[in-house]
JSON list of C-alpha atoms in Angstrom, two decimals:
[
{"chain": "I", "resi": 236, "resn": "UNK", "atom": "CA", "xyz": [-26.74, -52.57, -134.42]},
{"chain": "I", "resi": 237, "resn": "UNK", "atom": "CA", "xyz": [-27.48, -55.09, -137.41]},
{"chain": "I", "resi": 238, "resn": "UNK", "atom": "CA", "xyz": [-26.16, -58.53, -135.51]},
{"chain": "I", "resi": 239, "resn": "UNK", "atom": "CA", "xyz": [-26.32, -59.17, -132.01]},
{"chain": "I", "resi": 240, "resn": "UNK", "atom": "CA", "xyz": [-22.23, -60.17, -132.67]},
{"chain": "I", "resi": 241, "resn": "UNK", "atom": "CA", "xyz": [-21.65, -56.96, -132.51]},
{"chain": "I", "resi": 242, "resn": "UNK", "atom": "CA", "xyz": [-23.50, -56.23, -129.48]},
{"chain": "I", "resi": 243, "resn": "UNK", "atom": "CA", "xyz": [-21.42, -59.01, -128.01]},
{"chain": "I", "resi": 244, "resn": "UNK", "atom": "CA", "xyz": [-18.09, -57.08, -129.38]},
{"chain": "I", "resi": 245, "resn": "UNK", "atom": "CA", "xyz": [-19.13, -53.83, -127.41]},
{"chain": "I", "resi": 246, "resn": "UNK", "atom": "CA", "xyz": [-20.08, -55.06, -124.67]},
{"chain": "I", "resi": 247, "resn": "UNK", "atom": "CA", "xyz": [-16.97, -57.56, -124.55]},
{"chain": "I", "resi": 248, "resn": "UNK", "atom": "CA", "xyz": [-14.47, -54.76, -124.83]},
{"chain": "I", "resi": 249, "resn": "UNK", "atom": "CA", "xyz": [-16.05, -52.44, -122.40]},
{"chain": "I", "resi": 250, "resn": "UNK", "atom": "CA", "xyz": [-15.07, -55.37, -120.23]},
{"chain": "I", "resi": 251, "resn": "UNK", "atom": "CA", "xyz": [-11.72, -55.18, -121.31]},
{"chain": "I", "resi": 252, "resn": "UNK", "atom": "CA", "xyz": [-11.65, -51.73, -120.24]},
{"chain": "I", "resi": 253, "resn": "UNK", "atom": "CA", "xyz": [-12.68, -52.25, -117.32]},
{"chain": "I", "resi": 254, "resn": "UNK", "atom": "CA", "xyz": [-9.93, -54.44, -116.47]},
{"chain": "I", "resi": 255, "resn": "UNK", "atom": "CA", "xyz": [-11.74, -58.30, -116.86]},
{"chain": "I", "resi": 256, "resn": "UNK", "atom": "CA", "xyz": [-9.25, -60.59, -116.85]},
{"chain": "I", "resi": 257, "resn": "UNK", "atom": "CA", "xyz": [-12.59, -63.20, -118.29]},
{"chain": "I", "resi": 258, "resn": "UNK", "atom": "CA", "xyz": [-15.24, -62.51, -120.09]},
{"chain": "I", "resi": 259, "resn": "UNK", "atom": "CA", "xyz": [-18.18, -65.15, -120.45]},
{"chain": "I", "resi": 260, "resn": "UNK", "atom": "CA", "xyz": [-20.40, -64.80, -123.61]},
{"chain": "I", "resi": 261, "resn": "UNK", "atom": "CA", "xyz": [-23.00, -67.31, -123.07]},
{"chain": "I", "resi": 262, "resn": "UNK", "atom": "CA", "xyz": [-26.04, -68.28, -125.46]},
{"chain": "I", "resi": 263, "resn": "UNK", "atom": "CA", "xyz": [-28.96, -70.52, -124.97]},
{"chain": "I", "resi": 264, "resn": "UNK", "atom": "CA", "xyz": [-31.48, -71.17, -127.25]},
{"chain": "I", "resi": 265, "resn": "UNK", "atom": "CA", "xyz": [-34.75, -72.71, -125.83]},
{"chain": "I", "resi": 266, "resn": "UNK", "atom": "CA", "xyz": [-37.77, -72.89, -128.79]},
{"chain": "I", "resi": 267, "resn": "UNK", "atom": "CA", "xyz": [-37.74, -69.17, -129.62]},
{"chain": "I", "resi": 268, "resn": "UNK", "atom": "CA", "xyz": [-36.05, -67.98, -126.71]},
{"chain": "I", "resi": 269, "resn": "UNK", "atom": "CA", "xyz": [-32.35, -66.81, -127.09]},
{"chain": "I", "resi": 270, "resn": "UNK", "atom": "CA", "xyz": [-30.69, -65.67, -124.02]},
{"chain": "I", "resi": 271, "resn": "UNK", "atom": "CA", "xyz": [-27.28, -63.54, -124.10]},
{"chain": "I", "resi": 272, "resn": "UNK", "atom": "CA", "xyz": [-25.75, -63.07, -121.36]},
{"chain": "I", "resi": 273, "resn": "UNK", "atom": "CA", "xyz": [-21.78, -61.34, -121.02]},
{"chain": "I", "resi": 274, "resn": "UNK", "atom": "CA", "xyz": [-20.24, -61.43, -117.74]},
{"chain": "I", "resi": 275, "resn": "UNK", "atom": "CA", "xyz": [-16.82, -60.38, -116.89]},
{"chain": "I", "resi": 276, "resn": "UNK", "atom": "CA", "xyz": [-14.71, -60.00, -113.78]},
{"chain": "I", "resi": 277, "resn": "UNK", "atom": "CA", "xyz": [-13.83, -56.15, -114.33]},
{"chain": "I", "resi": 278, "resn": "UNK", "atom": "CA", "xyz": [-14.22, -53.59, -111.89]},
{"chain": "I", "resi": 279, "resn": "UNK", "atom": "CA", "xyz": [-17.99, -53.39, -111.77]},
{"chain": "I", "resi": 280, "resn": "UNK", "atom": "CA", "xyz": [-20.26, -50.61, -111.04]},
{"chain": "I", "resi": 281, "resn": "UNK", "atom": "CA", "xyz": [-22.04, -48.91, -108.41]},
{"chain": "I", "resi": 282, "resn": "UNK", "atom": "CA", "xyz": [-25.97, -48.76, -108.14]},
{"chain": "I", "resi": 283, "resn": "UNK", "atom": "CA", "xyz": [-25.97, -45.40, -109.73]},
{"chain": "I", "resi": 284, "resn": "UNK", "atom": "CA", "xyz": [-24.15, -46.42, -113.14]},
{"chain": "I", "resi": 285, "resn": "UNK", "atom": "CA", "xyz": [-25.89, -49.54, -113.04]},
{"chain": "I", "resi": 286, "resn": "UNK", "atom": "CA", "xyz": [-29.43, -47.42, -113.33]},
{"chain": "I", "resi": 287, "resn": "UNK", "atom": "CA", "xyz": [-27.71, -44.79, -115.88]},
{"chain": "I", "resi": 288, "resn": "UNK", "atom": "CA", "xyz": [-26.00, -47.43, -118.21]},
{"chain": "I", "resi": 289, "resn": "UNK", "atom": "CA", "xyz": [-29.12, -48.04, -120.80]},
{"chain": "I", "resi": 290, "resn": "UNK", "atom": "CA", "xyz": [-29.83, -44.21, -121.15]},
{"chain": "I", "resi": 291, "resn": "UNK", "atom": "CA", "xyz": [-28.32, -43.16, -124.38]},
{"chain": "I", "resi": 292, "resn": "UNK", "atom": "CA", "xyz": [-27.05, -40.16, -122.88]},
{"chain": "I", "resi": 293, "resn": "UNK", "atom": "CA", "xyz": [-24.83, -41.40, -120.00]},
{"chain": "I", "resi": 294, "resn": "UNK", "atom": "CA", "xyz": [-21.20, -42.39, -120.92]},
{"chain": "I", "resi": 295, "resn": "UNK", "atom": "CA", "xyz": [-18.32, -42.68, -118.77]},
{"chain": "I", "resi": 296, "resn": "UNK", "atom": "CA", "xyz": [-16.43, -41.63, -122.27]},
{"chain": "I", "resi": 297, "resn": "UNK", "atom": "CA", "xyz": [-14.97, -38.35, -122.85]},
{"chain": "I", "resi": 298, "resn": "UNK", "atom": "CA", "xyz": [-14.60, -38.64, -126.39]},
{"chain": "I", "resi": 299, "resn": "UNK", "atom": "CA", "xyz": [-18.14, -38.21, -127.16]},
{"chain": "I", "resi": 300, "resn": "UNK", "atom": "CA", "xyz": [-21.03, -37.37, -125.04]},
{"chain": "I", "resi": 301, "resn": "UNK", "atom": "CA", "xyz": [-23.59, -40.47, -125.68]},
{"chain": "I", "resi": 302, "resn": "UNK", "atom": "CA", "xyz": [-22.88, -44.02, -124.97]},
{"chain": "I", "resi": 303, "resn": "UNK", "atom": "CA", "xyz": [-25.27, -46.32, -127.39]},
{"chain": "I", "resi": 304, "resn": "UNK", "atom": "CA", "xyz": [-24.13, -50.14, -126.55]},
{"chain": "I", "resi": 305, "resn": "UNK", "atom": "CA", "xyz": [-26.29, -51.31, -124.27]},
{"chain": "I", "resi": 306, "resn": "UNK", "atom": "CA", "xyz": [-29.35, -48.33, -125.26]},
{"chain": "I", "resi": 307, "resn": "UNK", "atom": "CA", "xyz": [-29.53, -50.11, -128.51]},
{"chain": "I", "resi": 308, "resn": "UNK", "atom": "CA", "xyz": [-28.92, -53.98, -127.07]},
{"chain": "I", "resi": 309, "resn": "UNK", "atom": "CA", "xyz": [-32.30, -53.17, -124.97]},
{"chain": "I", "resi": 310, "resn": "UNK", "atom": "CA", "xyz": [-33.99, -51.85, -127.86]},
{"chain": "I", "resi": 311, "resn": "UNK", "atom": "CA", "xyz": [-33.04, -54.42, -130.08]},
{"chain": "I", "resi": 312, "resn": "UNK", "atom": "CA", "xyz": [-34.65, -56.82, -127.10]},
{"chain": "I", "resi": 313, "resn": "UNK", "atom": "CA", "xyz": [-37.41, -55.03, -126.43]},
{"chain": "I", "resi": 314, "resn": "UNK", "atom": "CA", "xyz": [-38.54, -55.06, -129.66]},
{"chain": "I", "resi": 315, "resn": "UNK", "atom": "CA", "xyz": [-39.02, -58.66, -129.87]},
{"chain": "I", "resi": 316, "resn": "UNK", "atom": "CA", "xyz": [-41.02, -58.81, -126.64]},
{"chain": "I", "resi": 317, "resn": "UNK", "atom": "CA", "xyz": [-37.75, -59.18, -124.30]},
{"chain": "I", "resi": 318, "resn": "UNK", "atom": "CA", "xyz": [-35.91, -57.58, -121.99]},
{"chain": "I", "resi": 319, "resn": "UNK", "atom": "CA", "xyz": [-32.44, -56.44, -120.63]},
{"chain": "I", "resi": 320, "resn": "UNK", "atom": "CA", "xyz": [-30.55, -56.65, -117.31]},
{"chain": "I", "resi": 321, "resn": "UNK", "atom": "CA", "xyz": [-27.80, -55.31, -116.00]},
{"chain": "I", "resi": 322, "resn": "UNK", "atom": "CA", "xyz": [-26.23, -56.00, -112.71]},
{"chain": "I", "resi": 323, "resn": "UNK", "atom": "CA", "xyz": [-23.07, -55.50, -111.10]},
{"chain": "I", "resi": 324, "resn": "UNK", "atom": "CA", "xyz": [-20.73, -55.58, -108.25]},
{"chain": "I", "resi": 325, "resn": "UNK", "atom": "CA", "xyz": [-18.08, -53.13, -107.84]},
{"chain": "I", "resi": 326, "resn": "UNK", "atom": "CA", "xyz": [-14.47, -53.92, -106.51]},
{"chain": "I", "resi": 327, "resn": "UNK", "atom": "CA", "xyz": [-14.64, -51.72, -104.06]},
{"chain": "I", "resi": 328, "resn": "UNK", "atom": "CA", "xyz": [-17.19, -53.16, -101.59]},
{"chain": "I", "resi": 329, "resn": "UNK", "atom": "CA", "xyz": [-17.02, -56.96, -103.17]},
{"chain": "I", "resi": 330, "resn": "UNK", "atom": "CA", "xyz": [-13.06, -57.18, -103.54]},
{"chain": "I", "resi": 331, "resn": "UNK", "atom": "CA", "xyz": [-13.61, -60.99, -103.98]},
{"chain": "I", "resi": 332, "resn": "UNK", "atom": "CA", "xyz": [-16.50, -60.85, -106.31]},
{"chain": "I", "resi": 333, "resn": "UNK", "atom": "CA", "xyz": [-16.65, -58.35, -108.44]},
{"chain": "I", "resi": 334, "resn": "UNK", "atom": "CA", "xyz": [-17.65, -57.90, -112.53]},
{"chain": "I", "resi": 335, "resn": "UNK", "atom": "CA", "xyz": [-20.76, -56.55, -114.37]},
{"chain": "I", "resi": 336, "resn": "UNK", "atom": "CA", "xyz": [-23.26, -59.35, -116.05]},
{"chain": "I", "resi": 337, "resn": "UNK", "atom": "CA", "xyz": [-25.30, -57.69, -118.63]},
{"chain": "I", "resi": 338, "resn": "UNK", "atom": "CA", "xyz": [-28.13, -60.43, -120.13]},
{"chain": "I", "resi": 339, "resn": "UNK", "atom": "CA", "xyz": [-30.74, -60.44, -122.94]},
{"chain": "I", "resi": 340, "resn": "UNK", "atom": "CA", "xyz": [-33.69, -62.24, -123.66]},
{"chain": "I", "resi": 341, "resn": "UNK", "atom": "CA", "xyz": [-35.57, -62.26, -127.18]},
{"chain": "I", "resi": 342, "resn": "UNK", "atom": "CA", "xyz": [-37.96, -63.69, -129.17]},
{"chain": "I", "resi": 343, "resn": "UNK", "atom": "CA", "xyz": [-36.76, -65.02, -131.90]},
{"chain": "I", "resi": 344, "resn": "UNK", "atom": "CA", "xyz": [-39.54, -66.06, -134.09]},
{"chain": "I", "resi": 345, "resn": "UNK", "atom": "CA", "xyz": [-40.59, -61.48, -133.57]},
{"chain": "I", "resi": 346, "resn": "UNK", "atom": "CA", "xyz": [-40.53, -60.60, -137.24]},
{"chain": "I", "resi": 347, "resn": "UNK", "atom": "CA", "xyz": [-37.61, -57.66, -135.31]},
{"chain": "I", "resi": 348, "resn": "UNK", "atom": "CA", "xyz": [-35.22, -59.69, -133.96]},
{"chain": "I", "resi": 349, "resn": "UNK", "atom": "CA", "xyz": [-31.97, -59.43, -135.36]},
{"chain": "I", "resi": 350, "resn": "UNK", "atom": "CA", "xyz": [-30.08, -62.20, -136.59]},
{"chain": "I", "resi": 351, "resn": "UNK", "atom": "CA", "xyz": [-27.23, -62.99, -134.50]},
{"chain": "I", "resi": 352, "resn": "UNK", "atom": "CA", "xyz": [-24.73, -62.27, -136.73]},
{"chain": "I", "resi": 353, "resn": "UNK", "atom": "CA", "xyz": [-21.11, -63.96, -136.96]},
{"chain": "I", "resi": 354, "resn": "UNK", "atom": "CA", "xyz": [-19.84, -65.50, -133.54]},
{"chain": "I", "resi": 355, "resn": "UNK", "atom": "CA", "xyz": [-16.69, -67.10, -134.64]},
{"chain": "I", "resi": 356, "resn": "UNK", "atom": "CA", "xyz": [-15.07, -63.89, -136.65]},
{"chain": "I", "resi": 357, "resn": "UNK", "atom": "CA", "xyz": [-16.31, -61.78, -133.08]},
{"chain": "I", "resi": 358, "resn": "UNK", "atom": "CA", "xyz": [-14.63, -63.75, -130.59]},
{"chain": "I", "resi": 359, "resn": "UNK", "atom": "CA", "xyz": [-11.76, -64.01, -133.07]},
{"chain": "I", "resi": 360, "resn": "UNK", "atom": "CA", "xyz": [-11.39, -60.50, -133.28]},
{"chain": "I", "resi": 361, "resn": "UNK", "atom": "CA", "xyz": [-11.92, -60.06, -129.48]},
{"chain": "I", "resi": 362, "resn": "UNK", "atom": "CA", "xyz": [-8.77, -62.54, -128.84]},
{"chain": "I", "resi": 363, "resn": "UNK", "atom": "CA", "xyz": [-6.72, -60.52, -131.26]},
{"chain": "I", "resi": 364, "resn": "UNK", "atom": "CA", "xyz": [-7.48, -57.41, -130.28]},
{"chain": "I", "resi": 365, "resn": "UNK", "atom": "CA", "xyz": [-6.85, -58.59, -126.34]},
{"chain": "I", "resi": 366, "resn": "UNK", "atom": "CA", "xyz": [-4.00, -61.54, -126.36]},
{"chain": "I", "resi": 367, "resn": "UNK", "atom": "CA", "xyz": [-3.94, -61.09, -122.86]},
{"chain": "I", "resi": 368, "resn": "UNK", "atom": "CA", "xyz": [-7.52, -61.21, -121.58]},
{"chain": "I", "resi": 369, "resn": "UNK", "atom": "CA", "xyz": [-9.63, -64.71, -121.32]},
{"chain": "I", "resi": 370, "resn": "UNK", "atom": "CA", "xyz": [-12.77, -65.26, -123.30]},
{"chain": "I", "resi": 371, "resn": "UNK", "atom": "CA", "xyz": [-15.41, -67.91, -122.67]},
{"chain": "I", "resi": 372, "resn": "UNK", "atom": "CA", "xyz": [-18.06, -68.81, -125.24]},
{"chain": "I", "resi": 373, "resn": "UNK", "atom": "CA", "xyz": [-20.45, -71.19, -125.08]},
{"chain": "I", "resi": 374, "resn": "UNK", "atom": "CA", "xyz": [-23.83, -71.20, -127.22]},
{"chain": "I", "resi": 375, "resn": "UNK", "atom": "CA", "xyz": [-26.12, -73.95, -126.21]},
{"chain": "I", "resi": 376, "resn": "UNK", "atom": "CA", "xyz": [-28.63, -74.64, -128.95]},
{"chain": "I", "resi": 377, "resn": "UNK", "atom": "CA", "xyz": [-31.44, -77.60, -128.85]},
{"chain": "I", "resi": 378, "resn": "UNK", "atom": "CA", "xyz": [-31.02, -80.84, -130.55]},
{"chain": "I", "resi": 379, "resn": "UNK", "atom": "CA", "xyz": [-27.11, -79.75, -131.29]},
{"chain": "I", "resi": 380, "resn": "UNK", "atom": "CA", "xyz": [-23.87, -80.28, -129.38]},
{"chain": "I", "resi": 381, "resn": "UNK", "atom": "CA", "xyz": [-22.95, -76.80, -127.54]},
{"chain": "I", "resi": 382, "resn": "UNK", "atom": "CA", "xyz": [-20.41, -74.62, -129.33]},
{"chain": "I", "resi": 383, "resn": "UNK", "atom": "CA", "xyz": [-18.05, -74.15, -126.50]},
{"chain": "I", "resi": 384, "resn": "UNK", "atom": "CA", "xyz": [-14.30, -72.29, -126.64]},
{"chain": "I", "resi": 385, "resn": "UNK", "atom": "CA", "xyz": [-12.11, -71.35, -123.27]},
{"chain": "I", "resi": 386, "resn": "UNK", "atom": "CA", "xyz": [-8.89, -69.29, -124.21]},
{"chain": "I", "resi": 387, "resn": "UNK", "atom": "CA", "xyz": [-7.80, -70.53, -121.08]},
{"chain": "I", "resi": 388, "resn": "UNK", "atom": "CA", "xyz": [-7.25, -73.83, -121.72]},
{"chain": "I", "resi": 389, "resn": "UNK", "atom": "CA", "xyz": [-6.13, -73.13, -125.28]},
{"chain": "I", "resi": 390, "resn": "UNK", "atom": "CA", "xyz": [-3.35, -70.86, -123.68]},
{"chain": "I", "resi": 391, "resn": "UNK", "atom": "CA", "xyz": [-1.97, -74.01, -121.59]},
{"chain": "I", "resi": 392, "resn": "UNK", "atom": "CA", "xyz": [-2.18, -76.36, -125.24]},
{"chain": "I", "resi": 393, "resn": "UNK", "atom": "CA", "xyz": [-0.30, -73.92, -126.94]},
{"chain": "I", "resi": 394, "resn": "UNK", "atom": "CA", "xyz": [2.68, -73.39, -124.60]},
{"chain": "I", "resi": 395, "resn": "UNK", "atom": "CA", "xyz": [4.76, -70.43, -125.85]},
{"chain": "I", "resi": 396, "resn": "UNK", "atom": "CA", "xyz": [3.03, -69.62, -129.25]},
{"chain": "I", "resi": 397, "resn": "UNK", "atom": "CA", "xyz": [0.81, -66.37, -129.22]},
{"chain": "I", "resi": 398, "resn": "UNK", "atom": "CA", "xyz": [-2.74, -66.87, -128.81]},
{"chain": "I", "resi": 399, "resn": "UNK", "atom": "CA", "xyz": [-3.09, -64.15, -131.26]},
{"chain": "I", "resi": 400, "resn": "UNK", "atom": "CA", "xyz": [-0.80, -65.58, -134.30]},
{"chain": "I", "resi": 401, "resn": "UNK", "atom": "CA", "xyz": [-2.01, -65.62, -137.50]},
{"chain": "I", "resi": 402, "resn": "UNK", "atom": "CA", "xyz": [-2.40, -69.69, -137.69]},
{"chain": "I", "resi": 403, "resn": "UNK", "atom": "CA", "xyz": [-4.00, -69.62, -134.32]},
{"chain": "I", "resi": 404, "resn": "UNK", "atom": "CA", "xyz": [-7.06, -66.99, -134.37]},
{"chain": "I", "resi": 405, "resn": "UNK", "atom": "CA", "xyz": [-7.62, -68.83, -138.03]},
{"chain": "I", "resi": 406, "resn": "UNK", "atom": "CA", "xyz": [-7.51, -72.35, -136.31]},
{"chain": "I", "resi": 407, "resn": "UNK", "atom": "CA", "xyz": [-9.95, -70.66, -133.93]},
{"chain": "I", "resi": 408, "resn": "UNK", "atom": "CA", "xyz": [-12.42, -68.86, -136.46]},
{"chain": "I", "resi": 409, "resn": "UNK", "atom": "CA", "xyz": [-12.11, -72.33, -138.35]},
{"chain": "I", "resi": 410, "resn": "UNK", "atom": "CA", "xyz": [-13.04, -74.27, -135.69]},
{"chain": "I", "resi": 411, "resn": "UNK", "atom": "CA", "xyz": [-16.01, -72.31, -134.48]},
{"chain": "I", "resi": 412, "resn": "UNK", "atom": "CA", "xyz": [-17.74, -72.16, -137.93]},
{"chain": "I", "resi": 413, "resn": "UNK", "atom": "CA", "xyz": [-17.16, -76.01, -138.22]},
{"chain": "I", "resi": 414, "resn": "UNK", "atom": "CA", "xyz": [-19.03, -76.11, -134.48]},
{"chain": "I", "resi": 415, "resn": "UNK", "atom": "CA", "xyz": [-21.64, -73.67, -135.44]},
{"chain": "I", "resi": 416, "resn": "UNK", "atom": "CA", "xyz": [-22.21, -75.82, -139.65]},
{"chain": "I", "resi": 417, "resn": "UNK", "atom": "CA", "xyz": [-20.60, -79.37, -139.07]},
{"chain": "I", "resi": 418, "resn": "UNK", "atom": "CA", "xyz": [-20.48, -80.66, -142.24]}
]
């Protein structure tokens, strides 16, 4: 993939499928360190999908036989010198404490890292897309206040208008960029 925003959007709705009710993207920059990390409260995995999920050729999808999401996330890390985790508890034998976290680490001054793309329109489009699932973002970056957004507490300002209303996601894209460039 071409941003790392869009790693964020497949790896955010796999969550989705897999029933989170919250889903954390987190970013910290430290010198030229980034660190993703997505974490979600879904169903989780067992030991065996854990191992299988960054082979390009194991999918739990039946409409086609390759899975590329996270295959391509670890490349993308790799490549500047990083690495990937995945690691996960499944419902069944952690009923209390249960999701998949799934966390990067690259160099970003490695003439192939990819840029990370455009946050605000990504978690905009995840909240559209899922009106009725939490997101968490927070992107801590050095020298700048964090850019920070919980749905939840947005859900409990806006009382009984749609998270995913026109005037709201664009209050929401707005005010992310304006985080992310303050004039």
């Amino acid at each position: 993939m071409k941003e790392l925003s869009l790693n964020i959007l497949d790896i955010a709705e796999n969550a989705v499928k897999a029933g989170a009710t919250l889903t954390e993207i987190l970013l910290e920059e430290q010198g030229n360190t980034l660190t993703l990390t997505i974490r979600d409260d879904g169903c989780g995995m067992d030991a065996d999908t854990v191992r299988g999920v960054t082979d390009p050729f194991y999918t739990t999808r039946t409409t086609r036989p390759v899975g590329m999401g996270l295959p391509l996330l670890r490349l993308a890390a790799e490549q500047t010198g990083g690495h990937l985790t995945v690691t996960s508890r499944p419902r069944e034998t952690h009923p209390d404490d249960h999701g998949t976290a799934v966390t990067a680490v690259f160099d970003t001054g490695h003439i192939d890292c990819v840029p990370l793309g455009d946050v605000p329109a990504t978690v905009a489009t995840l909240i559209q897309g899922h009106p009725d699932t939490d997101f968490y973002l927070r992107h801590d970056r050095p020298g700048k206040e964090p850019v920070e957004l919980d749905t939840r507490l947005l859900r409990d300002m806006l009382d009984d208008v749609p998270i995913n209303s026109y005037e709201v996601l664009q209050w929401i894209e707005d005010s992310l960029r304006e985080d992310y460039d303050p004039q």
